[in-house]
Coordinates of C-alpha atoms in Angstrom, one line a residue:
Chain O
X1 CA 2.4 0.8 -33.1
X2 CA 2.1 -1.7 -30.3
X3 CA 0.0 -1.4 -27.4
X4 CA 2.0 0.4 -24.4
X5 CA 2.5 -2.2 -21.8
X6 CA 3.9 0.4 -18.8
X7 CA 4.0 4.1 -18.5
X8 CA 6.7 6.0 -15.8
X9 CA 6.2 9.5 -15.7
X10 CA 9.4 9.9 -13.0
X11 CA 11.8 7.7 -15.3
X12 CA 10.6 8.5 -19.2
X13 CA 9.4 5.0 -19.5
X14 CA 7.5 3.7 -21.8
X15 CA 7.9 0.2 -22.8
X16 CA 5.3 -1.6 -24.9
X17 CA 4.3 -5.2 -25.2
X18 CA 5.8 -6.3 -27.5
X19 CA 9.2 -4.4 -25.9
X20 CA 8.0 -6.6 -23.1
X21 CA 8.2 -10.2 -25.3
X22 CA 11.6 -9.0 -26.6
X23 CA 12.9 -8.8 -23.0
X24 CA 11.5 -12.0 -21.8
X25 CA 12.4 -13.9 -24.9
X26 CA 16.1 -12.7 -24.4
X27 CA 16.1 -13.4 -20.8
X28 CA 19.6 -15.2 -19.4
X29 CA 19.0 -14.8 -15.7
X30 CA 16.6 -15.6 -13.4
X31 CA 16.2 -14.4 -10.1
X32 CA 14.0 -16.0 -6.9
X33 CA 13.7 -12.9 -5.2
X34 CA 12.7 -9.8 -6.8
X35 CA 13.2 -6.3 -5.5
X36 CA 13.4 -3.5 -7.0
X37 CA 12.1 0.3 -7.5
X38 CA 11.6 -0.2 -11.1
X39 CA 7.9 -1.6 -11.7
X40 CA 8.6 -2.5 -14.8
X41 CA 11.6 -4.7 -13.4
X42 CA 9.1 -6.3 -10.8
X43 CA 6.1 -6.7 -13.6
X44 CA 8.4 -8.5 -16.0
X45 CA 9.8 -10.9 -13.1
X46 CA 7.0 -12.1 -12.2
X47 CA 6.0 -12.7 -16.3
X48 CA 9.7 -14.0 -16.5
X49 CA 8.7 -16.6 -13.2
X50 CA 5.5 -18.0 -15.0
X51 CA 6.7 -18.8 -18.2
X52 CA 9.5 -20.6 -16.5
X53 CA 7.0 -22.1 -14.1
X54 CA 9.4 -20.9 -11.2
X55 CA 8.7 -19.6 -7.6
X56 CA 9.1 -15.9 -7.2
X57 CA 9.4 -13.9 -3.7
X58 CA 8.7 -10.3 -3.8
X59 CA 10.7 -8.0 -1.5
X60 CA 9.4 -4.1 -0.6
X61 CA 12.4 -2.0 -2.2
X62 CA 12.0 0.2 0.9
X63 CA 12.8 -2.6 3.4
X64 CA 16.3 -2.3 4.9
X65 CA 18.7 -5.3 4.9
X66 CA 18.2 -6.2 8.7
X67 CA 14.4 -6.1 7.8
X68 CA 14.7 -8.4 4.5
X69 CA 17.0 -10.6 6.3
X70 CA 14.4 -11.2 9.3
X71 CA 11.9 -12.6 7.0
X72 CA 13.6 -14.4 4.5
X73 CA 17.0 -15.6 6.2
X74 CA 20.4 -14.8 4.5
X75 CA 20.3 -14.3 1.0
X76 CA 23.0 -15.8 -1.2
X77 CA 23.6 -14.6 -4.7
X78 CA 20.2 -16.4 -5.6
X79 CA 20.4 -14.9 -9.4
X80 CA 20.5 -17.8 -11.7
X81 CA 21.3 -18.9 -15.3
X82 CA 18.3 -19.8 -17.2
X83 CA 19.2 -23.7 -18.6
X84 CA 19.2 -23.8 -22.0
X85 CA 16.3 -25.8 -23.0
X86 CA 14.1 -22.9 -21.3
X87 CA 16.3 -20.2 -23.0
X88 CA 15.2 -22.5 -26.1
X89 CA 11.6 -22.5 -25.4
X90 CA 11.6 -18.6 -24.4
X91 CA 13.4 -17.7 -27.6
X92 CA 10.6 -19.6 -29.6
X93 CA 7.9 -17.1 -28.0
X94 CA 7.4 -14.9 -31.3
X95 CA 4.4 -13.4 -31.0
X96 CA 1.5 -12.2 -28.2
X97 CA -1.0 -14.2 -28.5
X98 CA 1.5 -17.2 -27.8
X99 CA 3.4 -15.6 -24.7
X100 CA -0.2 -14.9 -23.1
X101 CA -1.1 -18.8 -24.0
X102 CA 1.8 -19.6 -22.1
X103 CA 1.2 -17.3 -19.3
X104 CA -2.2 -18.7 -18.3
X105 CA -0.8 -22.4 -19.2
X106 CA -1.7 -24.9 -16.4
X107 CA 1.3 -23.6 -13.5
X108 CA 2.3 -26.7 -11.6
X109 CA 5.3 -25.5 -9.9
X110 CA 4.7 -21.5 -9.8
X111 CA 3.8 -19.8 -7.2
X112 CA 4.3 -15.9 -5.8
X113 CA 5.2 -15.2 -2.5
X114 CA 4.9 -11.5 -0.9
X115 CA 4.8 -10.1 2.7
X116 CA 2.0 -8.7 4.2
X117 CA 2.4 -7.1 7.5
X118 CA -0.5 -8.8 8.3
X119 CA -2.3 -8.9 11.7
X120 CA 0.4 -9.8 13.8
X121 CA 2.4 -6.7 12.7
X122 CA 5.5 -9.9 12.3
X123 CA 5.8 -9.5 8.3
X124 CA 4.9 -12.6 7.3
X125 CA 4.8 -14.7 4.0
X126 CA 1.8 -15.7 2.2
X127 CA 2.2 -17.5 -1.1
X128 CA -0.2 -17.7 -3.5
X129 CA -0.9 -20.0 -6.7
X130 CA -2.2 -18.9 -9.9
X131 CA -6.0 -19.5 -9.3
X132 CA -5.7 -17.9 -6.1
X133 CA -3.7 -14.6 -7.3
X134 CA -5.7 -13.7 -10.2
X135 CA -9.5 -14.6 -8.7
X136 CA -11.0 -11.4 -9.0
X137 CA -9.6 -11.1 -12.7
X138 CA -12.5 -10.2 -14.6
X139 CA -11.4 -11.2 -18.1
X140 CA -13.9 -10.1 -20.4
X141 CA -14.1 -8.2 -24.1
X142 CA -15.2 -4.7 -22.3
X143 CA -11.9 -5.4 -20.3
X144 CA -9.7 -4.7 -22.9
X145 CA -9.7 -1.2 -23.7
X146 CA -9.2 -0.6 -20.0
X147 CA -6.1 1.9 -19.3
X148 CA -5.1 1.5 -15.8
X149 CA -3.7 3.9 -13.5
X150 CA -1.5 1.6 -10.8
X151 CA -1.2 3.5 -7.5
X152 CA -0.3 0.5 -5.2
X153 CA 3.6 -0.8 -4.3
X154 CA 4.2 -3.3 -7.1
X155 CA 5.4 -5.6 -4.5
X156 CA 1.9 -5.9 -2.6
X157 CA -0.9 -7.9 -3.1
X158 CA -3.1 -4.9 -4.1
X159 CA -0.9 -4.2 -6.6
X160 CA -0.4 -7.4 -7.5
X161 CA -4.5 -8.0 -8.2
X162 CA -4.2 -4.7 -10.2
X163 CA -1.0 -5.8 -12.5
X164 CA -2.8 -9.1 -13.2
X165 CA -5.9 -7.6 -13.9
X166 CA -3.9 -5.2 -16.4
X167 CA -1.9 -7.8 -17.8
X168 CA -4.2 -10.7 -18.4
X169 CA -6.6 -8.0 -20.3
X170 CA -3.5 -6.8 -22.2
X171 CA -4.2 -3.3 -20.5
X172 CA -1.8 -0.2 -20.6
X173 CA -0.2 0.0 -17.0
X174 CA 0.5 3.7 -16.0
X175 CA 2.6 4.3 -12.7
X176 CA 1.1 6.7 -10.6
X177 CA 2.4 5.6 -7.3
X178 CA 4.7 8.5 -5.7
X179 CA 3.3 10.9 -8.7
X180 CA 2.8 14.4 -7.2
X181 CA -1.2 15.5 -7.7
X182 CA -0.8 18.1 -10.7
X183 CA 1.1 14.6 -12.2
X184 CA -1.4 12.1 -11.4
X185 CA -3.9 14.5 -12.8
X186 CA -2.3 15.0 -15.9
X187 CA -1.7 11.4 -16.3
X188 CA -5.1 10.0 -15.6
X189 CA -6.3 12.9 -18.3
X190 CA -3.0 12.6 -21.4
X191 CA -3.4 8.7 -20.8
X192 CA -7.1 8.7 -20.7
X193 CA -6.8 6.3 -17.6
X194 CA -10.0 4.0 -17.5
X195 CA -9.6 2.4 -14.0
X196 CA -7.3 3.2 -11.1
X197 CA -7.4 1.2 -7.6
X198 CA -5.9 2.9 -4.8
X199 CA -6.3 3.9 -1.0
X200 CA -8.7 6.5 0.4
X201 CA -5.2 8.0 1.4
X202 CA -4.1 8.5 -2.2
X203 CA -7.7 9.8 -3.4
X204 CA -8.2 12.6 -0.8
X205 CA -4.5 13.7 -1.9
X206 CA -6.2 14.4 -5.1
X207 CA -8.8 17.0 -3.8
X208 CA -10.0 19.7 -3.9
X209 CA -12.1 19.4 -7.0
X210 CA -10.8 22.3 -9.5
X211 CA -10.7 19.9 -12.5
X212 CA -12.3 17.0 -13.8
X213 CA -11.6 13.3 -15.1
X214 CA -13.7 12.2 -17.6
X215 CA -12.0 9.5 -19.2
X216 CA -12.5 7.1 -15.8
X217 CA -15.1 4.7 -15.5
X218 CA -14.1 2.7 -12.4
X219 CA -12.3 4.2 -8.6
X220 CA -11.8 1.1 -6.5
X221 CA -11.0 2.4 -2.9
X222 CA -9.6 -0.2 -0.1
X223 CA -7.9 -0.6 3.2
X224 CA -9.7 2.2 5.1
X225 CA -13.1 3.9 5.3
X226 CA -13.8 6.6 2.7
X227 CA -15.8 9.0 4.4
X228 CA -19.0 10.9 2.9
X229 CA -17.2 14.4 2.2
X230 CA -14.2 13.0 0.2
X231 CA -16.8 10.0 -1.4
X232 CA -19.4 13.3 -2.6
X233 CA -15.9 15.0 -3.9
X234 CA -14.5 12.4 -5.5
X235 CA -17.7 12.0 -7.9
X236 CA -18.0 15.3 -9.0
X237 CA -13.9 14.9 -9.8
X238 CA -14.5 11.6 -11.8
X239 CA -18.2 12.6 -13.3
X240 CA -18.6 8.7 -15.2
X241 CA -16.9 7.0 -12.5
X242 CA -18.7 4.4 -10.4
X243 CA -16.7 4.4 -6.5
X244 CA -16.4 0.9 -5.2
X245 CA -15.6 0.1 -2.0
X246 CA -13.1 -3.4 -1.8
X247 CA -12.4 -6.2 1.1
X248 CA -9.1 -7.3 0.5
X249 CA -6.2 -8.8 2.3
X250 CA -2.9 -10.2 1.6
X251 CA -4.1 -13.8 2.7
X252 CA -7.0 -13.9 1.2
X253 CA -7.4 -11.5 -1.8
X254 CA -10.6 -9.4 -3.2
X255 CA -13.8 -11.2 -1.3
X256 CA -16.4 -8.7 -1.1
X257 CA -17.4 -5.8 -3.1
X258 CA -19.4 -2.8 -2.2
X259 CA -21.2 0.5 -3.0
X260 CA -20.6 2.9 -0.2
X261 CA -19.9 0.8 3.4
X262 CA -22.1 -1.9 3.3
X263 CA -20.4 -5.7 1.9
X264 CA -22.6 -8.4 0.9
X265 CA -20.8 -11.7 0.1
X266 CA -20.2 -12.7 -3.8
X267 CA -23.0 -16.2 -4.0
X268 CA -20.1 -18.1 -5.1
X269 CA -18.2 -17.2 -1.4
X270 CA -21.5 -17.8 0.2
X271 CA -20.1 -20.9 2.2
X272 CA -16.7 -20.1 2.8
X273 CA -17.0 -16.4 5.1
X274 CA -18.7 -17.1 8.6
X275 CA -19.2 -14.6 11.1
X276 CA -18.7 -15.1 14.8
X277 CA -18.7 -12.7 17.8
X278 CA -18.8 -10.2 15.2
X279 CA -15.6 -10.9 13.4
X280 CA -15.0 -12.4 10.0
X281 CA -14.3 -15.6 9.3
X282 CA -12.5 -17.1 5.8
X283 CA -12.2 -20.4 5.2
X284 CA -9.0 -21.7 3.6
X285 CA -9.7 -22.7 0.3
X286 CA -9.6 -18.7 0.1
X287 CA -6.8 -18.3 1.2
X288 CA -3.1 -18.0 -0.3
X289 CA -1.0 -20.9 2.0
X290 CA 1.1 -19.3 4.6
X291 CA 3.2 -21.2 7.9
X292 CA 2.0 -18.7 10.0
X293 CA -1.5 -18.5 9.4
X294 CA -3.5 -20.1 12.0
X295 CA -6.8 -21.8 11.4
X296 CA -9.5 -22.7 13.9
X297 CA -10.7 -25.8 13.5
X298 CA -7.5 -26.7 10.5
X299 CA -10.4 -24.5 8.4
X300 CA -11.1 -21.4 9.4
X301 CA -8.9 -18.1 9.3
X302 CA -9.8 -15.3 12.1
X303 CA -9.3 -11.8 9.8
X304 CA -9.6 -9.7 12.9
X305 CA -12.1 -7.7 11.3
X306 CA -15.1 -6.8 13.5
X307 CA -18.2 -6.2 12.1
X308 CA -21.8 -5.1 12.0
X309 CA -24.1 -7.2 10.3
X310 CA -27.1 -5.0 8.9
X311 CA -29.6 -7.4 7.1
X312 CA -29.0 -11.6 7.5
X313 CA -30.6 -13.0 4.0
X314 CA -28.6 -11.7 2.1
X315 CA -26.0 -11.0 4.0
X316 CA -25.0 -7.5 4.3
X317 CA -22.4 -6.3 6.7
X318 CA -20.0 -3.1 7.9
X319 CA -16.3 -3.1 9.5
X320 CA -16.7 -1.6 12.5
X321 CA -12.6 -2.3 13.5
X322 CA -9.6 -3.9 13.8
X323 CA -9.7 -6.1 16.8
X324 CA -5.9 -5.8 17.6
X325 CA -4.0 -2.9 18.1
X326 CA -2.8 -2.7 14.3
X327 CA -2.5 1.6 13.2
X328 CA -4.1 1.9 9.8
X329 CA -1.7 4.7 8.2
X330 CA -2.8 5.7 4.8
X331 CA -3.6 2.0 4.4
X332 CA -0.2 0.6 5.6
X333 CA -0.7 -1.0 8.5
X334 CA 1.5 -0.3 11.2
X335 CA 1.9 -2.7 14.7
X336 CA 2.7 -0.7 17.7
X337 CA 4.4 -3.3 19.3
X338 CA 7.2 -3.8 16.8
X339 CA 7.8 -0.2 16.6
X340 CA 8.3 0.1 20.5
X341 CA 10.5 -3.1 20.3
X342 CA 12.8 -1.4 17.6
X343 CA 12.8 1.7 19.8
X344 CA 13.9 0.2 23.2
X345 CA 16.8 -1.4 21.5
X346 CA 17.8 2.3 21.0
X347 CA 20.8 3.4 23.9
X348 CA 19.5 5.6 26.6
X349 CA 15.9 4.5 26.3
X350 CA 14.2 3.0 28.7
X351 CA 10.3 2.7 28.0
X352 CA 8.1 3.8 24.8
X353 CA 4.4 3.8 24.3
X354 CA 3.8 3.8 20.8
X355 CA 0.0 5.0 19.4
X356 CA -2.1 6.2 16.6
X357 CA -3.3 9.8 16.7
X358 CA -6.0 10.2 14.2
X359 CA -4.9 12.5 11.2
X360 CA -7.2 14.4 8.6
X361 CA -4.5 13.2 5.8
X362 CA -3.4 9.6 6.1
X363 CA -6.4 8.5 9.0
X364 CA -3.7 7.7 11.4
X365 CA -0.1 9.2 12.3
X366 CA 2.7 7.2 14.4
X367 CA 3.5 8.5 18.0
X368 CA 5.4 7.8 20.4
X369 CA 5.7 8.7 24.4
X370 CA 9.2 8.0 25.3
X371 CA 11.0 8.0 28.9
X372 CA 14.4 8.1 28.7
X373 CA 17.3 7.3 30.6
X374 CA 19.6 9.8 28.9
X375 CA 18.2 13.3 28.2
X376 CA 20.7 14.2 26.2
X377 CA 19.2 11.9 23.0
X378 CA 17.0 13.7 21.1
X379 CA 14.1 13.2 18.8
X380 CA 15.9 14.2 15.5
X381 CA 18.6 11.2 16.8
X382 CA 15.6 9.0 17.4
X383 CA 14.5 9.4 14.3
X384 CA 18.4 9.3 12.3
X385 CA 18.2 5.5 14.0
X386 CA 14.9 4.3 12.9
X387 CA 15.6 5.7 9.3
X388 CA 17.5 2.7 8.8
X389 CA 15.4 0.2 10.9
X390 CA 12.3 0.6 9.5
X391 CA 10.0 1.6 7.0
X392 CA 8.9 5.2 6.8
X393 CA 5.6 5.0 7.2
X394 CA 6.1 2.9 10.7
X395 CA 8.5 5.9 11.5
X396 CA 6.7 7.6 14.7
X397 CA 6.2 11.4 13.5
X398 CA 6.0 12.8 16.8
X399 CA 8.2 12.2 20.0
X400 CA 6.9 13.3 23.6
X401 CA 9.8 12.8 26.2
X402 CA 8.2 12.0 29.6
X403 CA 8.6 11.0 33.1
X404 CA 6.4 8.3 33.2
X405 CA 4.6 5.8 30.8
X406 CA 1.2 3.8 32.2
X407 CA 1.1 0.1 32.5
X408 CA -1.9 -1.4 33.0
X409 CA -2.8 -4.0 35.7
X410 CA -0.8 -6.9 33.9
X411 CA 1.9 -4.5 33.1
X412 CA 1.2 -4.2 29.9
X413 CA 1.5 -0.2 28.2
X414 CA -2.2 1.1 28.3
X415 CA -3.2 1.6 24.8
X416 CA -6.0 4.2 24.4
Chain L
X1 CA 6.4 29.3 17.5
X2 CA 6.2 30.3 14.0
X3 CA 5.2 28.6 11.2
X4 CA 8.6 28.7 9.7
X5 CA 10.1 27.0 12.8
X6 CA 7.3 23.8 12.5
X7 CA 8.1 23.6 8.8
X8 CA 11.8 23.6 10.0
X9 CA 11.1 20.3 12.4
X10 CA 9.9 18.6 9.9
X11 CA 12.2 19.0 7.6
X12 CA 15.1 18.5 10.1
X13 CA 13.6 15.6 11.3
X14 CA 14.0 14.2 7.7
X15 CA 17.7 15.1 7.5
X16 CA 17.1 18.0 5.3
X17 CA 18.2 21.6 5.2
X18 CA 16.4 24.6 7.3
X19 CA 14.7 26.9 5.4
X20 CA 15.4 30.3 6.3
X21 CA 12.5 32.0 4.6
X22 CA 9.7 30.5 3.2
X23 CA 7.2 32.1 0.5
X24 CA 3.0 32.3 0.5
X25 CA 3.7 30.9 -2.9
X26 CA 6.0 28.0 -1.9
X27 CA 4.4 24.6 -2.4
X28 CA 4.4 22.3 -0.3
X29 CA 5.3 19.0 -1.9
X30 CA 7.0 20.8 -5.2
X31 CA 8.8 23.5 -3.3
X32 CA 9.4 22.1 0.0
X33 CA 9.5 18.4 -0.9
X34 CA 7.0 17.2 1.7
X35 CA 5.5 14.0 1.1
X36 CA 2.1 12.5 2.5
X37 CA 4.1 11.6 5.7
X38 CA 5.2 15.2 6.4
X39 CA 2.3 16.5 5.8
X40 CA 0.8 14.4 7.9
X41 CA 3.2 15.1 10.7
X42 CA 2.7 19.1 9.7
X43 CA -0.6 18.8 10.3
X44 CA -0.2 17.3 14.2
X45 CA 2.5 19.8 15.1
X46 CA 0.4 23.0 13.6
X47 CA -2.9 21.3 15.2
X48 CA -0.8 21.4 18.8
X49 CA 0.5 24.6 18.4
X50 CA -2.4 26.7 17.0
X51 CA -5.3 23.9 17.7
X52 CA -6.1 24.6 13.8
X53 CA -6.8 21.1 11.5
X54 CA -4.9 22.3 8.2
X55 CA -6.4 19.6 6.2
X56 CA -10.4 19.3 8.1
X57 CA -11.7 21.0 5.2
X58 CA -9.8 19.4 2.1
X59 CA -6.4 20.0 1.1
X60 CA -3.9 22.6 1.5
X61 CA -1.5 22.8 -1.6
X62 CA 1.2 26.1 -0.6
X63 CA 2.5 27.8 2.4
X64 CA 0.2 30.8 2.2
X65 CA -3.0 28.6 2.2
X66 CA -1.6 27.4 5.7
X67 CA -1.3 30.9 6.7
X68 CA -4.7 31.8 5.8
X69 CA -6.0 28.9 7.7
X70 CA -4.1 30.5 10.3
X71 CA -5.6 33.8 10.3
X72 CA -1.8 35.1 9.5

């Protein structure tokens, strides 16, 4: 029987690789951008994209089509016939070994483009090349027994590190995204699930500790500090797993690694992370290319990550912050400014303060202050509007109606 | 304000049903159909009401594990 390639619990799925060749090798269409709930429909795109050597643009399934078209412009019918001399060459894939030859073939022209929504809060593009996308792939023999456990949006670059790392290893991928708890249990146990990558959001979800994972050698954590309690919980849940702590960002991928909260740098990064006034620097060789990504000096990228450096040779450091305003909610990073402006388009509403209150759950829950000019509109019609604005999690959970809303000196909304 | 009423919000506010009686046994994600986000946003509204953290100490799986957190 051939190796499973991906595993759905909520749709029956279970498609292995070499159901996976058969698919790409009978490909007719070819699509630039990709969206879809279906994982495996994203997973094989982007396989479809490389062996064609062809630009793909990931879309979040749960953006709405005013949100889409902001980012990306109108899109036309942008699904294509594959030419013939590639439906040739895919049809002449016949066995595994040679589709993964020509998935890590030299890729001149490919490159994957996905949103992040970044430190600006403005979804923005960042497009990466092949080096870039898979360089924290560890590809080694001890690799290839892995069994993954994918608990990321297939259409973000955590999830994106996580399918390469999969794939390239010819690892089974099982979905565990959206998966109630008693599910994700059962899966990481039935599956024997080896490694699973997720947010500290997703993990304390999985408490309290009334069973045991022994099959899992590996919890990688990112996006926001695990604390102590749910760290000390965690390992008695996963007895052989060792808890590592990730860097990452959409622009720049994986950079550090840690055990607990302190980051050293990887030698081979040595020269291109700088710190200065506390914040992190990363040079651009690092990072994926992106119009909107500023650089000082045409070289260096400003993460916005503050900082506290604990010993200088080596380097070893803690985030202390965000320097902006950005809401960290269950790792989904949420801008308050772009949530006010959606809200003040809203009729009868005159002024919004939009803020993180911190939440035992997901770190950070979405509120809002809200003066109005009718008081007739309510916060269930509030929220009917937004439904279709914007994503959920940027969805502010509660809504105080008041009579006033502090500016500061510049007139700007106090933030607390 | 019972605790009936909060779960009502927050499912209203979702554009589901009311629930006219809820169960100790009910879960909340199975049952009720809560996700992280409601939860989340349960939590805030029970912690303004009763100034009680559901989730400080770990996680609350069914309706009557609220309560007792309540003292109900």
């Amino acid at each position: 029987m051939s190796k499973v390639f991906y595993r759905d619990l909520t749709t029956g799925q279970s498609t292995s690789y070499v159901e996976l060749l058969k698919d790409l090798t009978s490909a007719t269409h070819y699509n630039l951008y990709c969206r879809s709930k279906d994982y495996y429909v994203v997973f094989k795109s982007i396989v479809l994209s490389l062996l064609l050597n062809q630009e793909i643009i990931l879309l979040d399934d749960d953006l709405s089509q005013e949100e889409v078209e902001s980012q990306v412009g109108k899109i036309q019918n942008s699904e294509v016939l594959i030419s013939e001399v590639d439906r040739v060459f895919l049809s002449r894939i016949l066995t595994l070994d040679e589709l993964f030859e020509n998935i890590t073939k030299s890729q001149k022209n490919w490159r994957i483009t996905l949103f992040t929504s970044g430190t600006t809060g403005i979804p923005k593009m960042i497009s990466h090349d092949f080096t870039s996308i898979t360089r924290s792939v560890k590809q080694t023999n001890k690799h290839t027994s892995s069994v993954w456990g994918f608990a990321y949006n297939s259409t973000h670059m955590a999830g994106i590190q996580v399918f390469f790392q999969a794939l390239l290893n010819k690892n089974t991928i099982v979905k565990l995204f959206k998966l109630g708890r008693e599910e994700i249990l059962k899966e990481i146990n039935d599956n024997k699930i080896t490694h699973i990558s997720a947010t500290p959001t997703f993990y304390r979800l999985l408490l309290p500790v009334d069973q045991v994972c022994p099959s899992v050698e590996r919890l990688t954590s990112g996006g926001e500090r695990f604390d102590r309690k749910v760290f000390e919980s965690l390992s008695r849940m996963f007895p052989n797993a060792s808890i590592v702590n990730v860097y990452a960002s959409t622009e720049a991928g994986t950079v550090f690694a840690s055990d607990g909260d302190t980051f050293s740098v990887k030698p081979n990064f040595k020269n291109l992370v700088k710190f200065e006034n506390d914040e992190l620097y990363l040079h651009k060789t690092i990072m994926g290319s992106s119009n909107t990504i500023q650089l000082q000096q045409n070289e260096w990228y400003a993460t916005g990550d503050l900082i506290q450096i604990i010993s200088k040779d080596p380097i070893r450091f803690i985030f202390i912050s965000r320097k902006n305003e950005m809401i960290n909610v269950g790792g989904y990073k949420v801008n308050p400014g772009e949530v006010e402006d959606v809200l003040k388009m809203i009729d009868g509403i005159k002024q919004v303060r939009v803020y993180g209150k911190k939440n035992s759950l997901l770190g950070n829950i979405i509120c809002a202050d809200i003066l109005r000019t009718n008081s007739e509109i309510t916060e269930l019609d509030i929220r009917a509007v937004l439904q279709n604005k914007i994503q959920d999690f940027k969805i502010p959970r509660v809504i105080k109606f008041v009579e006033s809303i502090e500016t500061t000196r510049t007139g700007k909304i106090k933030r607390n | 304000m019972e605790l009936i009423d909060i779960i009502n919000i927050v499912l209203e506010n979702k554009g589901r049903a009311i629930l006219l009686t809820v169960k100790p046994n009910d879960d909340l994600r199975n049952d009720l159909g809560l996700d992280s986000l409601d939860l989340a946003e349960l939590t805030v509204r029970i912690e303004s009401e009763f100034d009680i953290d559901i989730f400080e100490n770990g996680l609350v799986k069914t309706v009557g594990e609220i309560q007792d957190k309540l003292g109900k």
